[in-house]
Coordinates of C-alpha atoms in Angstrom, one line a residue:
M1 CA 19.3 27.8 -61.3
K2 CA 17.5 25.0 -59.5
A3 CA 17.7 21.6 -58.1
F4 CA 20.7 20.7 -56.1
Y5 CA 22.8 23.8 -56.7
C6 CA 20.5 26.6 -56.1
S7 CA 20.9 26.6 -52.3
S8 CA 21.2 30.0 -50.7
I9 CA 21.1 31.4 -47.2
A10 CA 17.5 32.4 -47.8
A11 CA 16.7 28.8 -48.1
L12 CA 18.6 28.1 -44.9
V13 CA 16.6 30.8 -43.1
L14 CA 13.1 29.8 -44.1
L15 CA 13.2 26.4 -45.8
S16 CA 15.9 24.0 -44.9
G17 CA 17.2 22.4 -41.8
C18 CA 19.2 23.9 -39.1
A19 CA 17.8 24.2 -35.6
G20 CA 16.9 22.7 -32.4
K21 CA 15.5 24.7 -29.5
S22 CA 14.4 28.1 -30.5
A23 CA 16.8 31.0 -29.8
K24 CA 15.6 34.6 -29.6
P25 CA 16.7 36.9 -32.5
G26 CA 19.8 38.8 -31.5
S27 CA 20.8 36.3 -28.8
Q28 CA 24.0 34.3 -28.6
S29 CA 23.7 31.5 -31.1
V30 CA 26.7 29.4 -29.9
P31 CA 25.2 26.6 -27.8
P32 CA 26.2 26.3 -24.1
G33 CA 29.3 24.2 -23.5
V34 CA 30.8 24.7 -27.0
L35 CA 33.6 26.8 -25.6
A36 CA 34.8 23.7 -23.8
L37 CA 35.1 21.8 -27.1
T38 CA 38.0 23.8 -28.4
P39 CA 41.3 23.7 -26.5
P40 CA 43.8 26.7 -26.9
A41 CA 45.3 26.7 -30.4
K42 CA 48.9 25.9 -30.9
G43 CA 51.2 25.4 -33.9
D44 CA 51.5 27.0 -37.4
P45 CA 48.3 29.0 -38.4
A46 CA 48.5 27.8 -42.0
Q47 CA 48.7 24.2 -41.0
R48 CA 45.9 24.5 -38.5
L49 CA 43.7 26.2 -41.1
T50 CA 44.4 23.5 -43.6
T51 CA 43.7 20.8 -41.1
L52 CA 40.4 22.4 -40.0
L53 CA 39.1 23.0 -43.5
A54 CA 40.0 19.5 -44.6
S55 CA 38.1 18.1 -41.5
E56 CA 35.2 20.4 -42.1
W57 CA 34.9 19.3 -45.7
Q58 CA 34.7 15.7 -44.7
R59 CA 32.0 16.6 -42.1
W60 CA 30.1 18.5 -44.9
L61 CA 30.2 15.4 -47.1
V62 CA 28.9 13.1 -44.4
D63 CA 26.1 15.6 -43.4
H64 CA 25.0 16.2 -47.0
P65 CA 25.2 12.8 -48.8
E66 CA 23.2 14.0 -51.8
E67 CA 25.7 16.8 -52.4
A68 CA 28.6 14.4 -51.9
S69 CA 27.2 12.2 -54.7
L70 CA 26.9 15.2 -57.0
T71 CA 30.5 16.2 -56.3
G72 CA 31.7 12.8 -57.4
D73 CA 32.3 11.4 -53.9
H74 CA 30.4 8.1 -53.8
R75 CA 31.0 6.9 -50.3
Y76 CA 27.5 8.0 -49.2
D77 CA 25.5 7.1 -52.2
D78 CA 23.2 4.9 -50.2
R79 CA 21.7 7.5 -47.9
W80 CA 19.8 10.8 -47.5
T81 CA 20.5 13.8 -45.3
D82 CA 19.4 13.0 -41.8
M83 CA 16.7 15.5 -40.9
S84 CA 16.0 14.2 -37.4
L85 CA 15.9 16.8 -34.7
D86 CA 19.0 15.3 -33.1
A87 CA 20.9 15.5 -36.3
I88 CA 19.8 19.0 -37.0
E89 CA 21.0 20.0 -33.5
A90 CA 24.2 18.2 -33.9
R91 CA 25.1 20.0 -37.1
H92 CA 24.5 23.4 -35.5
V93 CA 26.7 22.5 -32.5
A94 CA 29.4 21.4 -34.9
D95 CA 29.1 24.6 -36.9
A96 CA 29.6 26.6 -33.7
A97 CA 32.5 24.5 -32.6
A98 CA 34.2 24.9 -36.0
L99 CA 33.8 28.7 -35.8
L100 CA 35.5 28.8 -32.4
K101 CA 38.4 26.8 -33.8
L102 CA 38.7 29.0 -36.8
L103 CA 38.7 32.2 -34.7
E104 CA 41.6 30.8 -32.6
I105 CA 43.8 30.9 -35.7
D106 CA 45.8 34.1 -36.2
R107 CA 44.5 35.4 -39.5
E108 CA 47.2 38.0 -39.7
R109 CA 49.9 35.3 -40.0
L110 CA 48.3 33.7 -43.0
T111 CA 49.2 34.4 -46.6
P112 CA 46.7 36.4 -48.7
A113 CA 45.4 33.2 -50.1
G114 CA 45.0 31.7 -46.6
Q115 CA 43.2 34.9 -45.4
L116 CA 40.7 34.5 -48.3
N117 CA 40.0 30.9 -47.3
F118 CA 39.7 32.0 -43.7
D119 CA 37.3 34.9 -44.5
L120 CA 35.1 32.7 -46.8
Y121 CA 34.7 29.9 -44.3
R122 CA 34.1 32.3 -41.5
Q123 CA 31.3 33.9 -43.4
Q124 CA 29.8 30.5 -44.3
L125 CA 29.8 29.4 -40.7
E126 CA 28.5 32.7 -39.3
R127 CA 25.6 32.7 -41.7
D128 CA 24.7 29.1 -41.0
I129 CA 24.8 29.7 -37.3
E130 CA 22.7 32.8 -37.5
A131 CA 20.2 31.0 -39.7
Y132 CA 19.7 28.6 -36.8
R133 CA 17.7 31.2 -35.0
Y134 CA 14.8 31.2 -37.4
R135 CA 13.9 27.5 -37.3
G136 CA 13.6 27.2 -41.0
H137 CA 13.7 23.4 -40.7
L138 CA 10.1 23.5 -39.6
Q139 CA 9.2 24.1 -43.3
P140 CA 10.8 21.1 -44.8
I141 CA 8.5 20.9 -47.8
N142 CA 7.1 23.2 -50.4
H143 CA 6.4 23.0 -54.1
L144 CA 10.0 23.7 -55.0
G145 CA 11.4 20.8 -53.1
G146 CA 11.3 18.4 -50.2
V147 CA 11.3 14.7 -49.7
Q148 CA 8.5 14.3 -52.3
T149 CA 11.0 15.4 -55.1
S150 CA 13.7 12.9 -54.0
D151 CA 13.5 11.1 -57.3
Q152 CA 15.0 14.1 -59.1
L153 CA 18.4 13.2 -57.6
A154 CA 18.6 10.2 -60.0
E155 CA 18.5 12.6 -63.0
A156 CA 21.8 14.0 -61.9
L157 CA 23.6 10.8 -61.0
Q158 CA 25.6 8.4 -63.1
F159 CA 24.4 4.8 -63.1
E160 CA 27.3 2.7 -64.4
T161 CA 28.0 -0.2 -62.0
V162 CA 26.0 -2.8 -60.0
L163 CA 26.9 -0.8 -56.9
D164 CA 25.4 2.4 -58.3
Y165 CA 22.1 0.6 -58.7
E166 CA 22.3 -1.1 -55.3
N167 CA 23.0 2.2 -53.6
W168 CA 19.9 3.7 -55.3
I169 CA 17.8 0.8 -54.0
R170 CA 19.1 1.6 -50.5
R171 CA 18.1 5.2 -51.0
I172 CA 14.6 4.1 -52.1
R173 CA 14.3 2.1 -48.9
G174 CA 15.5 5.2 -47.0
I175 CA 12.5 7.2 -48.3
D176 CA 10.6 5.6 -45.4
A177 CA 12.6 7.3 -42.7
A178 CA 13.0 10.6 -44.6
V179 CA 9.3 10.9 -44.9
D180 CA 8.7 10.3 -41.2
Q181 CA 11.4 12.9 -40.4
S182 CA 9.6 15.5 -42.6
I183 CA 6.3 14.7 -40.9
V184 CA 7.8 15.4 -37.5
L185 CA 9.0 18.7 -38.7
L186 CA 5.8 19.7 -40.4
R187 CA 3.8 19.0 -37.2
M188 CA 6.3 21.0 -35.1
G189 CA 5.8 23.9 -37.6
L190 CA 2.1 23.7 -37.1
A191 CA 2.5 23.8 -33.4
E192 CA 4.7 26.9 -33.5
G193 CA 2.8 28.7 -36.2
R194 CA 5.6 28.4 -38.8
T195 CA 3.7 27.0 -41.7
V196 CA 4.2 27.3 -45.5
P197 CA 1.7 29.7 -47.2
K198 CA -1.4 27.8 -48.2
V199 CA -1.3 29.1 -51.8
I200 CA 1.9 27.3 -52.5
M201 CA 1.4 24.3 -50.3
K202 CA -1.6 23.5 -52.5
R203 CA 0.8 22.5 -55.2
V204 CA 2.4 19.7 -53.1
P205 CA -0.4 17.1 -53.0
P206 CA -0.3 16.6 -56.8
Q207 CA 3.5 16.1 -56.5
I208 CA 3.0 13.4 -54.0
D209 CA 0.2 11.9 -56.2
R210 CA 2.8 11.5 -58.9
Q211 CA 4.7 9.2 -56.6
L212 CA 1.7 7.2 -55.6
V213 CA 1.7 4.9 -58.6
K214 CA -0.2 1.6 -58.9
K215 CA 2.8 -0.4 -60.1
P216 CA 6.3 0.1 -58.7
E217 CA 7.8 0.2 -62.2
A218 CA 5.7 3.3 -62.9
S219 CA 7.4 5.2 -60.0
P220 CA 9.8 8.0 -60.8
L221 CA 12.2 6.3 -58.4
Y222 CA 12.3 3.3 -60.8
T223 CA 13.6 5.4 -63.8
P224 CA 17.2 4.2 -63.5
F225 CA 16.1 0.6 -63.9
L226 CA 14.2 1.2 -67.2
K227 CA 17.5 1.1 -69.1
F228 CA 20.6 -0.5 -67.5
A229 CA 24.1 0.8 -68.2
P230 CA 26.2 -1.4 -70.5
G231 CA 28.5 -2.1 -67.6
V232 CA 25.8 -4.0 -65.6
P233 CA 26.0 -7.7 -66.3
E234 CA 22.9 -9.2 -67.9
D235 CA 22.6 -11.8 -65.1
Q236 CA 22.3 -9.0 -62.5
R237 CA 19.7 -6.9 -64.1
A238 CA 16.6 -8.9 -63.1
R239 CA 17.8 -9.1 -59.5
L240 CA 18.3 -5.4 -59.3
A241 CA 15.0 -4.6 -61.0
D242 CA 13.1 -6.9 -58.6
A243 CA 14.9 -5.4 -55.6
A244 CA 14.0 -1.9 -56.7
K245 CA 10.3 -2.8 -57.2
A246 CA 10.2 -4.4 -53.8
A247 CA 11.8 -1.3 -52.2
I248 CA 9.2 0.9 -53.9
R249 CA 6.3 -1.3 -53.0
D250 CA 7.3 -2.0 -49.4
S251 CA 9.0 1.3 -48.3
A252 CA 8.4 4.2 -50.6
L253 CA 4.7 3.8 -51.5
P254 CA 3.5 3.4 -47.9
A255 CA 5.7 6.4 -47.0
W256 CA 4.2 8.5 -49.8
Q257 CA 0.7 7.6 -48.6
R258 CA 1.5 8.6 -45.0
L259 CA 2.9 11.9 -46.3
K260 CA -0.1 12.5 -48.5
D261 CA -2.5 11.9 -45.6
V262 CA -0.6 14.3 -43.3
V263 CA -0.1 17.1 -45.9
A264 CA -3.6 17.0 -47.3
K265 CA -5.7 16.3 -44.2
E266 CA -3.6 17.7 -41.3
Y267 CA -1.2 20.3 -42.6
L268 CA -2.6 22.0 -45.6
P269 CA -6.0 23.0 -44.0
K270 CA -4.1 24.8 -41.2
C271 CA -1.5 26.5 -43.4
R272 CA -1.4 30.3 -43.2
D273 CA -3.3 32.4 -45.7
S274 CA -0.6 35.1 -45.7
V275 CA 2.4 35.0 -48.0
G276 CA 4.9 37.3 -46.4
A277 CA 7.8 36.0 -44.3
S278 CA 7.2 38.9 -42.0
E279 CA 4.1 37.1 -40.8
L280 CA 6.1 34.3 -39.3
P281 CA 7.5 34.5 -35.7
E282 CA 10.7 36.5 -35.9
G283 CA 9.8 36.9 -39.6
R284 CA 11.0 40.5 -40.0
D285 CA 14.3 39.7 -38.6
A286 CA 14.6 36.5 -40.6
Y287 CA 13.8 38.3 -43.9
A288 CA 16.2 41.2 -43.2
F289 CA 18.8 38.5 -42.5
A290 CA 17.9 36.8 -45.8
A291 CA 18.2 40.0 -47.7
R292 CA 21.7 40.7 -46.2
T293 CA 23.0 37.2 -46.7
S294 CA 21.5 36.7 -50.2
T295 CA 23.0 39.9 -51.5
T296 CA 26.1 39.7 -49.3
T297 CA 25.5 43.4 -48.5
N298 CA 24.1 45.5 -45.7
L299 CA 21.2 46.7 -47.8
T300 CA 17.9 46.8 -46.0
P301 CA 14.7 45.5 -47.6
D302 CA 13.5 49.2 -48.0
E303 CA 16.8 50.1 -49.8
I304 CA 16.5 47.1 -52.1
H305 CA 12.9 48.0 -52.9
D306 CA 13.9 51.5 -53.9
I307 CA 16.8 50.2 -56.1
G308 CA 14.3 47.9 -57.8
Q309 CA 11.9 50.7 -58.5
R310 CA 14.7 52.8 -60.1
E311 CA 15.8 49.9 -62.3
V312 CA 12.3 49.2 -63.4
T313 CA 11.9 52.8 -64.6
R314 CA 15.3 52.7 -66.4
I315 CA 14.6 49.5 -68.2
R316 CA 11.1 50.5 -69.2
G317 CA 12.7 53.4 -71.1
E318 CA 14.9 51.0 -73.1
M319 CA 11.9 48.8 -73.8
E320 CA 10.0 51.8 -75.2
A321 CA 12.8 52.5 -77.5
I322 CA 12.7 49.0 -79.0
R323 CA 8.9 49.2 -79.3
K324 CA 9.3 52.3 -81.4
R325 CA 12.1 50.8 -83.4
V326 CA 10.0 47.8 -84.6
G327 CA 7.2 50.1 -85.5
Y328 CA 4.6 48.8 -83.0
Q329 CA 1.8 51.5 -82.7
G330 CA 0.3 50.5 -79.4
D331 CA 1.6 51.3 -75.9
L332 CA 4.0 49.1 -74.0
K333 CA 1.2 47.2 -72.3
A334 CA -0.3 46.3 -75.7
F335 CA 3.2 45.4 -76.9
F336 CA 3.6 43.0 -74.0
T337 CA 0.3 41.3 -75.0
Y338 CA 1.4 41.0 -78.6
L339 CA 4.7 39.4 -77.5
R340 CA 2.8 37.0 -75.2
T341 CA 0.2 35.9 -77.7
D342 CA 1.3 36.1 -81.3
P343 CA 1.9 32.6 -82.6
K344 CA 5.0 33.6 -84.6
F345 CA 6.9 34.0 -81.3
F346 CA 6.4 30.4 -80.3
Y347 CA 7.3 26.9 -81.3
R348 CA 4.6 24.4 -81.7
D349 CA 6.3 21.5 -79.9
G350 CA 8.9 20.7 -77.3
P351 CA 11.5 19.0 -79.4
T352 CA 11.7 22.0 -81.8
L353 CA 12.0 24.3 -78.8
L354 CA 14.8 22.2 -77.4
S355 CA 16.6 22.0 -80.7
A356 CA 16.5 25.9 -80.9
Y357 CA 18.2 26.1 -77.5
R358 CA 20.9 23.7 -78.6
D359 CA 21.5 25.8 -81.8
I360 CA 22.0 28.9 -79.7
A361 CA 24.5 27.2 -77.4
K362 CA 26.5 26.1 -80.4
R363 CA 26.6 29.6 -81.8
I364 CA 27.9 31.0 -78.5
D365 CA 30.7 28.5 -77.8
P366 CA 33.2 29.7 -80.5
E367 CA 32.7 33.3 -79.4
L368 CA 33.8 32.9 -75.8
P369 CA 37.6 33.3 -76.3
K370 CA 36.9 36.9 -77.2
L371 CA 35.9 37.6 -73.6
F372 CA 37.7 35.1 -71.5
G373 CA 41.3 34.1 -71.1
K374 CA 40.4 30.9 -69.3
L375 CA 37.6 28.6 -70.2
P376 CA 36.4 25.4 -68.3
R377 CA 37.4 22.0 -69.5
L378 CA 34.1 20.4 -68.5
P379 CA 31.5 20.2 -71.3
Y380 CA 27.9 20.9 -70.9
G381 CA 24.6 19.7 -72.5
V382 CA 21.2 21.1 -73.1
R383 CA 18.4 18.9 -71.8
A384 CA 14.7 19.0 -71.1
V385 CA 13.3 19.5 -67.6
P386 CA 11.9 16.1 -66.5
E387 CA 8.2 15.8 -67.3
A388 CA 7.2 15.0 -63.8
S389 CA 8.5 18.3 -62.4
A390 CA 8.0 20.5 -65.5
P391 CA 4.6 21.9 -64.6
D392 CA 5.8 23.3 -61.3
T393 CA 9.3 24.4 -62.5
H394 CA 10.3 27.8 -63.8
T395 CA 11.6 28.3 -67.3
A396 CA 15.1 26.8 -67.0
Y397 CA 17.9 26.0 -64.6
Y398 CA 21.5 24.8 -64.6
Q399 CA 22.7 21.7 -62.9
P400 CA 26.5 21.5 -62.4
G401 CA 28.6 18.6 -63.5
A402 CA 30.6 16.5 -61.1
A403 CA 33.7 18.1 -59.6
D404 CA 35.8 15.1 -60.6
G405 CA 34.8 15.6 -64.3
T406 CA 32.8 12.4 -64.6
R407 CA 29.5 14.1 -65.4
A408 CA 29.0 17.1 -67.7
G409 CA 27.0 20.2 -66.6
N410 CA 23.5 20.5 -68.0
F411 CA 21.3 23.4 -68.9
Y412 CA 17.7 22.3 -68.4
A413 CA 15.0 24.0 -70.5
N414 CA 11.3 23.6 -69.6
L415 CA 9.4 22.3 -72.6
Y416 CA 6.0 22.1 -70.8
K417 CA 3.4 24.0 -72.8
P418 CA 5.8 25.3 -75.5
G419 CA 3.1 27.8 -76.5
S420 CA 4.1 29.7 -73.4
R421 CA 7.9 29.7 -74.1
P422 CA 8.6 32.6 -76.5
K423 CA 11.5 32.5 -79.0
W424 CA 12.6 36.0 -78.0
E425 CA 13.7 34.9 -74.5
Q426 CA 15.9 32.0 -75.7
E427 CA 19.2 33.8 -76.3
A428 CA 19.2 35.6 -73.0
L429 CA 18.2 32.4 -71.1
T430 CA 20.9 30.3 -72.8
A431 CA 23.5 33.0 -72.0
H432 CA 22.4 33.0 -68.3
E433 CA 22.1 29.3 -67.6
A434 CA 24.8 27.8 -69.9
V435 CA 27.6 30.1 -71.3
P436 CA 28.9 32.6 -70.6
G437 CA 26.7 32.2 -67.5
H438 CA 26.4 29.5 -64.9
H439 CA 28.2 26.6 -66.7
L440 CA 31.3 28.7 -67.4
Q441 CA 31.4 30.3 -63.9
I442 CA 30.6 27.2 -61.8
S443 CA 32.8 24.8 -63.8
L444 CA 35.8 27.2 -63.5
Q445 CA 35.1 27.3 -59.8
Q446 CA 35.0 23.5 -59.6
E447 CA 38.3 23.3 -61.4
L448 CA 40.0 25.7 -59.0
V449 CA 40.6 22.9 -56.5
S450 CA 41.9 20.3 -59.0
D451 CA 44.1 23.0 -60.7
A452 CA 45.6 24.1 -57.3
G453 CA 47.6 20.9 -56.8
G454 CA 46.0 20.3 -53.4
T455 CA 46.7 23.7 -52.0
L456 CA 43.2 25.0 -52.3
P457 CA 40.6 23.6 -49.8
A458 CA 37.9 21.5 -51.3
F459 CA 35.1 23.6 -49.9
R460 CA 36.1 26.4 -52.4
S461 CA 34.8 24.3 -55.3
Q462 CA 31.3 24.2 -53.8
I463 CA 30.8 27.4 -51.8
S464 CA 28.0 29.4 -53.2
F465 CA 27.2 33.1 -52.7
T466 CA 24.0 33.7 -54.7
A467 CA 24.7 37.4 -55.3
F468 CA 27.9 36.4 -57.1
V469 CA 26.6 33.2 -58.9
E470 CA 23.3 34.7 -60.0
G471 CA 24.7 38.2 -60.4
W472 CA 27.2 36.7 -62.8
G473 CA 24.4 34.9 -64.7
L474 CA 22.5 38.1 -65.2
Y475 CA 25.7 40.0 -66.1
A476 CA 26.4 37.2 -68.6
E477 CA 23.1 38.0 -70.4
S478 CA 24.3 41.6 -70.9
L479 CA 27.4 40.2 -72.8
G480 CA 25.2 39.0 -75.6
P481 CA 26.0 41.8 -78.1
E482 CA 29.7 41.1 -77.6
I483 CA 29.3 37.4 -78.6
G484 CA 26.8 38.0 -81.5
L485 CA 23.5 37.7 -79.8
Y486 CA 20.5 40.0 -79.9
Q487 CA 20.8 40.8 -83.6
D488 CA 17.0 40.6 -83.8
P489 CA 15.4 43.5 -81.9
Y490 CA 12.8 41.1 -80.4
S491 CA 15.7 39.1 -79.0
K492 CA 17.2 42.2 -77.5
F493 CA 13.8 43.0 -76.1
G494 CA 13.9 39.5 -74.6
Q495 CA 17.2 40.4 -72.9
L496 CA 15.6 43.5 -71.5
T497 CA 12.7 41.4 -70.4
Y498 CA 15.0 39.2 -68.4
E499 CA 16.8 42.2 -66.9
M500 CA 13.4 43.7 -66.0
W501 CA 12.3 40.4 -64.5
R502 CA 15.3 40.6 -62.0
A503 CA 14.5 44.3 -61.3
V504 CA 10.9 43.4 -60.7
R505 CA 12.0 40.8 -58.2
L506 CA 13.6 43.4 -56.0
V507 CA 10.2 45.2 -55.8
V508 CA 7.8 42.2 -55.4
D509 CA 10.0 40.1 -53.1
T510 CA 10.5 43.0 -50.7
G511 CA 6.9 44.0 -51.3
M512 CA 5.5 40.7 -50.2
H513 CA 7.9 39.9 -47.4
A514 CA 8.6 43.3 -45.9
K515 CA 5.8 45.7 -47.0
G516 CA 2.7 43.6 -46.7
W517 CA 1.9 43.1 -50.4
S518 CA -0.5 40.4 -51.4
R519 CA 0.3 37.7 -53.9
Q520 CA -2.1 39.4 -56.4
Q521 CA -0.4 42.7 -56.0
A522 CA 2.9 41.1 -56.8
I523 CA 1.5 39.3 -59.9
D524 CA -0.1 42.5 -61.1
F525 CA 3.2 44.5 -60.8
F526 CA 5.0 41.7 -62.6
K527 CA 2.5 41.7 -65.5
A528 CA 2.5 45.4 -65.8
N529 CA 6.3 45.5 -66.4
T530 CA 7.2 42.4 -68.3
P531 CA 5.7 40.5 -71.3
R532 CA 6.4 37.1 -69.7
A533 CA 3.6 34.6 -69.9
E534 CA 1.1 34.4 -67.1
L535 CA 2.1 30.8 -66.3
D536 CA 5.7 31.9 -65.8
I537 CA 4.7 34.9 -63.8
T538 CA 2.6 32.9 -61.4
N539 CA 5.3 30.3 -61.0
E540 CA 7.9 33.0 -60.3
I541 CA 5.8 34.8 -57.7
D542 CA 5.1 31.5 -56.0
R543 CA 8.8 30.8 -56.0
Y544 CA 9.5 34.1 -54.2
I545 CA 6.9 33.2 -51.7
A546 CA 8.5 29.9 -51.0
W547 CA 12.1 31.1 -51.0
P548 CA 12.1 34.6 -49.4
G549 CA 15.1 36.8 -50.3
Q550 CA 16.9 34.5 -52.7
A551 CA 15.6 36.4 -55.7
L552 CA 17.1 39.7 -54.5
A553 CA 20.6 38.4 -55.2
Y554 CA 20.5 38.5 -59.0
K555 CA 20.1 42.2 -59.7
I556 CA 22.2 43.4 -56.8
G557 CA 25.1 41.1 -57.9
E558 CA 24.8 42.2 -61.5
L559 CA 24.9 45.8 -60.6
K560 CA 28.0 45.3 -58.6
I561 CA 29.8 43.5 -61.4
K562 CA 28.8 46.2 -63.9
E563 CA 30.0 48.9 -61.4
L564 CA 33.4 47.2 -61.1
R565 CA 33.7 46.9 -64.9
A566 CA 32.9 50.6 -65.2
R567 CA 35.5 51.4 -62.5
A568 CA 38.2 49.3 -64.2
T569 CA 37.4 50.9 -67.6
A570 CA 37.6 54.4 -66.1
A571 CA 40.9 53.6 -64.3
L572 CA 42.7 51.8 -67.1
G573 CA 41.3 53.5 -70.2
S574 CA 42.8 52.0 -73.4
K575 CA 44.7 49.5 -71.3
F576 CA 41.5 47.9 -70.0
D577 CA 41.5 44.2 -71.0
I578 CA 38.1 42.6 -70.9
R579 CA 39.6 39.1 -70.8
G580 CA 41.7 40.0 -67.8
F581 CA 38.8 41.6 -66.0
H582 CA 36.6 38.6 -66.5
D583 CA 39.4 36.3 -65.4
V584 CA 39.9 38.2 -62.2
V585 CA 36.2 38.2 -61.4
L586 CA 35.9 34.5 -61.9
G587 CA 39.4 33.5 -60.8
S588 CA 38.6 33.0 -57.1
G589 CA 35.3 31.2 -57.4
A590 CA 32.1 32.5 -55.9
L591 CA 32.8 35.4 -53.5
P592 CA 30.8 37.8 -51.3
L593 CA 30.5 41.1 -53.2
D594 CA 32.8 43.0 -50.8
I595 CA 35.6 40.5 -51.3
L596 CA 35.0 40.6 -55.1
E597 CA 35.4 44.4 -55.0
R598 CA 38.6 44.1 -53.1
N599 CA 40.0 41.6 -55.7
V600 CA 39.1 43.8 -58.6
D601 CA 40.6 46.9 -56.9
T602 CA 43.8 45.0 -56.3
W603 CA 43.9 43.9 -60.0
I604 CA 43.4 47.5 -61.2
E605 CA 46.3 48.7 -59.0
Q606 CA 48.5 46.0 -60.4
Q607 CA 47.9 47.1 -64.0
D608 CA 50.3 49.7 -65.4
G609 CA 48.9 53.1 -64.6
G610 CA 45.8 51.9 -62.9
V611 CA 44.0 54.5 -60.7
I612 CA 40.9 53.4 -59.0
V613 CA 37.9 55.7 -59.6
K614 CA 35.0 55.1 -57.3
L615 CA 31.7 55.6 -59.1
R616 CA 28.6 56.9 -57.3
G617 CA 25.0 55.8 -57.5
T618 CA 25.5 52.1 -57.3
P619 CA 24.8 49.7 -54.3

């Protein structure tokens, strides 16, 4: 997943904004004076929790206006997240104050549902507060995102009324301040030795160049005005278009030029040559924290590295079996080259590639009731990654629909250089990003709140634990044989390729960020164990460099879900119901893996004759 959903704690640690004055790792992260902000708690614990969570949700919407827009709350459609130092500090103080208020509530007097809400919000606050220590806000830009990719928000928004367009014009004008805030943070990062690795920062100036157009109407920010919605009166369209051009000319273009000058002349030349997070101040602690929070486990980087090596060995064995099955005479390395290069495995053009993805999705949809008792109401589409971002974007991503149901979810497929997008990966990729993967899981989570009749706090529709969300996506790939996929052995090999990809991630991410591996070492290990195209491999490795720890979550989450399924099958035998199992896994939204395990164990015990059998050898 990408764009506005794929935010994990790893990003909070090393990319996004939370900080103020630096705190030493291991020190108390609650700012002085916060204790005075929270008077002794009184009243009913359930009511206090409800009130706190409702208030905190409103704070979150105000603090994250882009996310508010994506959830369908349009009160803040005219602004960007405030990344000034004062605002960053204020958000941290508010997080600490909220945690103290939460801890004053007697958890034991809450219902099980209330305790779950309590536990989830506590974990969210604690991880955000701890992330504050590592000053990740001083790396506000890399090739995966930053102010220079602000136009991508428009791709996800609905433009239907005059006000929608007027709000976007205000956002265009706001680019000016957003750029200046990013420049302040970049310069502070330089001063403190907290820079983005040079190898990935080199990708940023071309992204800014795409914003530096000669005519405002050629700007990516102007895209919504190229075709007005039917609901916009004809006599308003010229006014809106002219205002957008003026905002781009007078605010955005000068800001982009300032950013380009700072990045290309001042920042990039002084970026670090190293790629590992451990090279940053407090980097080892930051990466260990990223590993724990990304996986929602207590696994260390060394333990994760070892799990990855074991999984790579296992999956290679299954790949060898398929190589022999199709009668290929060369070794696995030669087979990889064959799969990467033979023209029969590729489409010649983007539209045909996109059509193939859509056909796969249509084949999967009617098979879903076999595996799920509850399916989401929200539809989804299959779209192309925007051309402007496609060269620097990985193979595909999912963008959720609006929580209010006004916008469908979308699976975005990268059509850039179709000769590097093999047919054999398409079924696994569709299963991961669309159904039964991200669209199914995320849409069900969004519907939890609306279906709860107001009894479920709104934050539950948006909370994300990457190990669960991406673990589910990878587990969804493994469901292919149960819904008619992978009939072709090459497509099955594609599924193994994607599983290997996630196992390799455990090795190369920890290798670069904890064990001193170079970028080239990581690329070579990736190439030796997967048939993915070199363009994809390079983009993936650079993603791991930019987003330390996030990639660890996929395989660890998948292994846990498979472990729980095996446990339930062993406990229930012939009474095991796959639809019931999947419904309980997805029925509470995204969860830390320990809470997911608790839920599944409870479900097993509630089934007739269920006896929990703990299996060994899994994380």
